[in-house]
Tab-separated table of C-alpha atoms in Angstrom:
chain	number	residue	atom	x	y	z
A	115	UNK	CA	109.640	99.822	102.906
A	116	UNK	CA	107.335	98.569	100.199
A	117	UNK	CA	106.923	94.546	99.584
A	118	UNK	CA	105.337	93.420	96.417
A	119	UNK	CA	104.851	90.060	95.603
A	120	UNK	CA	103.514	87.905	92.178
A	121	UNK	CA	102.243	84.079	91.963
A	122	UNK	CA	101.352	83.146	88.558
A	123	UNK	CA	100.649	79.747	87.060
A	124	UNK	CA	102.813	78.724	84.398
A	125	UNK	CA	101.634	78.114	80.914
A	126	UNK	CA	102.590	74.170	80.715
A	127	UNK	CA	100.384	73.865	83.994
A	128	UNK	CA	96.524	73.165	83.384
A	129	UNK	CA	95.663	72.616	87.113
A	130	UNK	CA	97.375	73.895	90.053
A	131	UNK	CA	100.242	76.845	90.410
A	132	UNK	CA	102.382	74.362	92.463
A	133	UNK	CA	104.147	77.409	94.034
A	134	UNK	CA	103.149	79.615	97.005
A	135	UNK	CA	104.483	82.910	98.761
A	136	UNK	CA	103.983	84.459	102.243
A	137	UNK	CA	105.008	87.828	104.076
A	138	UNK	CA	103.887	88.110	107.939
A	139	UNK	CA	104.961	90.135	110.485
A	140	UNK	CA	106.848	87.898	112.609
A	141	UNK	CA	107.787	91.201	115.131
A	142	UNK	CA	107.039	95.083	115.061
A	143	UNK	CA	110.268	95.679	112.685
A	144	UNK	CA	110.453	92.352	111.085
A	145	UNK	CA	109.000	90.080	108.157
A	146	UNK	CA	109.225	86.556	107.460
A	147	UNK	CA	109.172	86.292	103.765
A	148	UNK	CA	109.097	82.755	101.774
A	149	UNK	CA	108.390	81.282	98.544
A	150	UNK	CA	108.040	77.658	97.727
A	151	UNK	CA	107.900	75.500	94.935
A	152	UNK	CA	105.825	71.941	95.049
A	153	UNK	CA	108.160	69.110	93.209
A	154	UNK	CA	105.905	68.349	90.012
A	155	UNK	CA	106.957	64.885	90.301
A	156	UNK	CA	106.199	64.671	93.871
A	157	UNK	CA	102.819	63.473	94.824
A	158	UNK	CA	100.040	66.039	94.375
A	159	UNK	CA	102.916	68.773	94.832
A	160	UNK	CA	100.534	71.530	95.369
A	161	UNK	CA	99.859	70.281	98.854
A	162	UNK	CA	103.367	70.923	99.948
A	163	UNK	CA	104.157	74.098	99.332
A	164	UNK	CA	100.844	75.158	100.441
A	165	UNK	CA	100.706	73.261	103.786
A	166	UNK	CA	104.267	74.588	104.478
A	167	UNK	CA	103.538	78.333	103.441
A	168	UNK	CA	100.203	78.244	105.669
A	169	UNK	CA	102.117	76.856	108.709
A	170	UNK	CA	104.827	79.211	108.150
A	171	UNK	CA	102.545	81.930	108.341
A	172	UNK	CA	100.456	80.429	111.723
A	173	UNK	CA	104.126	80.142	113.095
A	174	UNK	CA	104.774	83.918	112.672
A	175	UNK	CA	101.417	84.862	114.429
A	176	UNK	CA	102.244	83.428	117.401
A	177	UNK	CA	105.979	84.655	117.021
A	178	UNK	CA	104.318	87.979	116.952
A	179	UNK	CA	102.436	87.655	119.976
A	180	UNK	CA	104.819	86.249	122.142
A	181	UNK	CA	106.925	89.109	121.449
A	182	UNK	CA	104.213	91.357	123.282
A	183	UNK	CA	103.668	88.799	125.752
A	184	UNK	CA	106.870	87.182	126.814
A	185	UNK	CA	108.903	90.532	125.514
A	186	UNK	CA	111.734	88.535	123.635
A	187	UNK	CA	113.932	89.546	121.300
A	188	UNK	CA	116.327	87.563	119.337
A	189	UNK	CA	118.856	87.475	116.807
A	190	UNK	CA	117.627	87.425	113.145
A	191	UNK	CA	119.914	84.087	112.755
A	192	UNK	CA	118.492	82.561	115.862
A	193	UNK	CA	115.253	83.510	115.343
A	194	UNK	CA	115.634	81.825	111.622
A	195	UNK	CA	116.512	79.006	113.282
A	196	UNK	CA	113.548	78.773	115.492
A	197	UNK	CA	111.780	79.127	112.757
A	198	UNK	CA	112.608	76.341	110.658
A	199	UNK	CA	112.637	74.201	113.732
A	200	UNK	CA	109.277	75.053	114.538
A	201	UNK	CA	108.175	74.386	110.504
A	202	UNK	CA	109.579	70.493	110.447
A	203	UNK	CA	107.994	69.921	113.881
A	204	UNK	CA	105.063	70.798	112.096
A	205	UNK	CA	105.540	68.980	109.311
A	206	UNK	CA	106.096	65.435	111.125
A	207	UNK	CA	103.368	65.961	113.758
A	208	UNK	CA	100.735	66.445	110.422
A	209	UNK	CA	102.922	63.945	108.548
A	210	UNK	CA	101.934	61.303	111.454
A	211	UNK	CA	98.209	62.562	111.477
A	212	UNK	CA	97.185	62.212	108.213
A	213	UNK	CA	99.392	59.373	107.320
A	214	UNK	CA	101.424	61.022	104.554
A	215	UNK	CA	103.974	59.689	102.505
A	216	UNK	CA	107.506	61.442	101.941
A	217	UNK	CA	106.636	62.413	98.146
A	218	UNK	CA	103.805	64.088	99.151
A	219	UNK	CA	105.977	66.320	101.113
A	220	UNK	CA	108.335	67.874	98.666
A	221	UNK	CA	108.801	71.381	98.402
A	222	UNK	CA	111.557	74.095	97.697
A	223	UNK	CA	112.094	76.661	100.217
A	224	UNK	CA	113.782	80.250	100.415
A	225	UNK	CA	113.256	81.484	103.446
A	226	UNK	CA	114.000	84.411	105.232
A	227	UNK	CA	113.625	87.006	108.259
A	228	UNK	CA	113.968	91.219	107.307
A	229	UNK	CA	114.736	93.762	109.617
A	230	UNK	CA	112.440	96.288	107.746
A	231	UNK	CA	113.925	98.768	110.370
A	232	UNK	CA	118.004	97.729	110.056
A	233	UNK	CA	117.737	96.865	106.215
A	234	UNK	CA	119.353	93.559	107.109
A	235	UNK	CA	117.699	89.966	106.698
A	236	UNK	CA	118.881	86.415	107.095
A	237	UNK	CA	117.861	83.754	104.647
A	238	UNK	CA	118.239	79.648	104.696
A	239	UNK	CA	117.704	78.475	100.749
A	240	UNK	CA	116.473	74.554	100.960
A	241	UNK	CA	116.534	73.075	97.452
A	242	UNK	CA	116.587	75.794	94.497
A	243	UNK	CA	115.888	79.092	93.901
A	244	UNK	CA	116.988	83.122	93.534
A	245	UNK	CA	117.841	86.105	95.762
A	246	UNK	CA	118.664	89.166	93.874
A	247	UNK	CA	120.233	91.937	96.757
A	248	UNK	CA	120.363	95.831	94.689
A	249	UNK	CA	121.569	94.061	91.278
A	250	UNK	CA	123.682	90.924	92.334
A	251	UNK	CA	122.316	87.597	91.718
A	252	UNK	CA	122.671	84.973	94.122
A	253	UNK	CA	121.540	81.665	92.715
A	254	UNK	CA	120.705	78.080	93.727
A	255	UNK	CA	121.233	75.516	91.391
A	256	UNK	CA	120.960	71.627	92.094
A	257	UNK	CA	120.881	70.420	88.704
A	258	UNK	CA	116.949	69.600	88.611
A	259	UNK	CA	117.022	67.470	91.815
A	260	UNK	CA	116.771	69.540	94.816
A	261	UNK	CA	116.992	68.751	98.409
A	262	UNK	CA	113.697	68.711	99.264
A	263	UNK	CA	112.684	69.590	103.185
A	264	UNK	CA	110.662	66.357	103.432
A	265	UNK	CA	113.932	64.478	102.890
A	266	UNK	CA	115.151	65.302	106.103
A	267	UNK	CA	112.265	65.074	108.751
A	268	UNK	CA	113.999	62.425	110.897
A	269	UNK	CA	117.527	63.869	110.287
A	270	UNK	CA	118.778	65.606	113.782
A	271	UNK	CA	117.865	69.170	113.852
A	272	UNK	CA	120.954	70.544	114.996
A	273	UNK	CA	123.069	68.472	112.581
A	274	UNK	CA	121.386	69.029	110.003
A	275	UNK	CA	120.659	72.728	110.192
A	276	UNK	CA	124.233	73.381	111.012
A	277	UNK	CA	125.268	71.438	107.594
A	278	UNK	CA	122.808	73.526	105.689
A	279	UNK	CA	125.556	75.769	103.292
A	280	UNK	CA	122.962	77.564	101.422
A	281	UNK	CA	122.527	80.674	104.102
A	282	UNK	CA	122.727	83.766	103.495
A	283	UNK	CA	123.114	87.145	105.237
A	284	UNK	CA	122.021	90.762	104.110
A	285	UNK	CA	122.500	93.819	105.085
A	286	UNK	CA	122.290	97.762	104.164
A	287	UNK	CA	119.915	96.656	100.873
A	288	UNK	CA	117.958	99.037	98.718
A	289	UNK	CA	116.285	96.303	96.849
A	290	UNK	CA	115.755	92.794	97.713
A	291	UNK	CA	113.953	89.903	95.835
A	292	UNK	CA	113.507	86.052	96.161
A	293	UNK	CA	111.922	84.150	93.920
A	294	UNK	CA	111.045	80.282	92.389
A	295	UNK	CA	113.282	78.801	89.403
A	296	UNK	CA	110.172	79.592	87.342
A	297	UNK	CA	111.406	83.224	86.815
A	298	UNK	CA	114.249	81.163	84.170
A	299	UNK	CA	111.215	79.744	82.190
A	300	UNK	CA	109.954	82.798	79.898
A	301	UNK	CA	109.248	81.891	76.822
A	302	UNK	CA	107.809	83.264	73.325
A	303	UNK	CA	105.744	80.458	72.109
A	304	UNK	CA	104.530	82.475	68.904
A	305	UNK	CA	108.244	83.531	67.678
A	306	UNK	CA	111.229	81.864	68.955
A	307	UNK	CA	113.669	84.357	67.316
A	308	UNK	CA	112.458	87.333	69.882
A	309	UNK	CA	113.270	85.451	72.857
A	310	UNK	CA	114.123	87.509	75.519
A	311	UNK	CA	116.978	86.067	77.596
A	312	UNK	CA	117.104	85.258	81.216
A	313	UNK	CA	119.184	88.771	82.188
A	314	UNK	CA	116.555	90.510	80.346
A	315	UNK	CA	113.738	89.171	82.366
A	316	UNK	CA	115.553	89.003	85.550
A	317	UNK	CA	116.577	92.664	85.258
A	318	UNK	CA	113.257	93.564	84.318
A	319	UNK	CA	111.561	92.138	87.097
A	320	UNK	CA	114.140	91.985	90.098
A	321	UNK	CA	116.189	95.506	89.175
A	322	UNK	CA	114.211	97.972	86.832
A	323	UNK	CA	111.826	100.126	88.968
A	324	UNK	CA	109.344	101.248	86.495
A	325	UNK	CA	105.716	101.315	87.816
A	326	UNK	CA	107.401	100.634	91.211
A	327	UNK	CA	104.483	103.691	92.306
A	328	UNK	CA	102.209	100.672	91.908
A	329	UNK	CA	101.170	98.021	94.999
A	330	UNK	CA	100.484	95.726	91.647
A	331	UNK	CA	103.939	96.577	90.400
A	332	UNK	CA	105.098	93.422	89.920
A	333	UNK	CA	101.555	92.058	88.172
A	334	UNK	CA	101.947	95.006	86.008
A	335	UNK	CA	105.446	93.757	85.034
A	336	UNK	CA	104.385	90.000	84.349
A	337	UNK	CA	101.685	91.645	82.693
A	338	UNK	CA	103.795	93.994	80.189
A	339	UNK	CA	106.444	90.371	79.500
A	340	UNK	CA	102.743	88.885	78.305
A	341	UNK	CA	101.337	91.346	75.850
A	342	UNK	CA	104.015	93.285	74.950
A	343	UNK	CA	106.929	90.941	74.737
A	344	UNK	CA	104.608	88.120	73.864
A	345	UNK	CA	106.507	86.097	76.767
A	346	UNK	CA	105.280	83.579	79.084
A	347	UNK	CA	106.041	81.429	82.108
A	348	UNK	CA	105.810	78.212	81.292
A	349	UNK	CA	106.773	77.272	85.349
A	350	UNK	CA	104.731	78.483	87.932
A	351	UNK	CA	106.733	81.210	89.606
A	352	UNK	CA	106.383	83.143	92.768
A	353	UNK	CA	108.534	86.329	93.751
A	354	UNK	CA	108.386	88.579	96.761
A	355	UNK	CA	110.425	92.322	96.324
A	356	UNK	CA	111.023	94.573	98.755
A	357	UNK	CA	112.471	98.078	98.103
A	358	UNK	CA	113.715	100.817	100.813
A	359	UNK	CA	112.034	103.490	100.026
A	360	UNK	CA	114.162	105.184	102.431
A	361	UNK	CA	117.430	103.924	100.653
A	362	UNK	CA	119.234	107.062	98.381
């Protein structure tokens, strides 16, 4: 399998790309993939998604390890599970540290565990986003006012979690993406009347596989929408792909 992944700053943003993306192995034939997108009107939004990408990623490590150690083996739902637990544990005990505030702790989440082995993966969607899985689109949509993951700190796990109706399961895929709401934001500033529509960028980026020889495949892409197209994100946008190069 090949994983490419693309975090740009969008054009109406002068300071910070309030998104962020990981990929870790989590065990020998799986990934945890996420992206995240910092609420713009949350307080100094970068922090978020950054702060829940980089524990995200520490939690995988020592998933990893204990897998040598401790020789587990779970479940790509339970270990999903696990892992969001182990992510708003986080949270609170560095929410109670430093003294944070709610809006300081708003960030989208698409989050997911592949079986780079089984070509299956399990995904939990908190607030908006896209998966694209070989072609179909699977969007979320809350109208501009997501359910952010700081909302629900001091909600009961298992309640919550088993209310959570934005999961998702995969399996047999060729070609998988996720990716931030930016990827609806292209626009042509300079000429208005050559605007590309969404299904044109989305199948460009998510489904078309040209330059997919490339580990910069999807920079090249973003790259080709700027000075060719003369189209930009005006969103900050983050998008992991993985293809089976396996897959006929």
């Amino acid at each position: 399998m090949k994983i490419y992944k693309t975090l740009n700053i969008g054009e109406f943003h002068t300071n910070h790309c309030e998104d962020f993306l990981i990929e870790e192995q989590i065990a020998t034939n799986e990934k945890l993939i996420a992206v995240l997108d910092g609420c713009t009107m949350g307080t100094e939004s970068v922090f978020a998604s950054i702060l829940f990408g980089k524990i995200l990623r520490n939690i995988a490590k020592k998933k990893f390890y204990e897998e040598f150690v401790i020789n587990t083996s779970y479940e790509l739902k339970d270990k999903l599970k696990e892992v969001v637990k182990a992510l708003i544990d986080e949270i609170k005990l560095i929410k109670n540290q430093l003294g944070l505030e709610t809006n300081e702790l708003l960030s989208t989440l698409i989050i997911g565990i592949v079986d780079t082995q089984k070509n299956k993966a399990e995904f939990l969607t908190i607030g908006d986003g896209l998966i694209c899985k070989d072609g179909e689109l699977i969007e979320y949509e809350q109208n501009d006012k997501p359910d952010y993951l700081g909302y629900h700190l001091n909600d009961n796990f298992e309640d919550w979690f088993e209310n959570q109706d934005q999961k998702l399961s995969i399996s047999a895929f060729k070609d998988l993406s996720i990716c931030t709401d930016g990827i609806f934001t292209f626009k042509n500033l300079e000429d208005q009347s050559k605007q590309k529509s969404e299904s044109e960028i989305i199948e460009y980026l998510l489904i078309d596989a040209h330059w997919e020889e490339f580990d910069t495949f999807l920079d090249r892409k973003i790259n080709e929408i700027r000075d060719q197209w003369n189209h930009v994100v005006t969103d900050d946008l983050a998008i992991i792909r993985i293809k089976n190069t396996t897959a006929k």
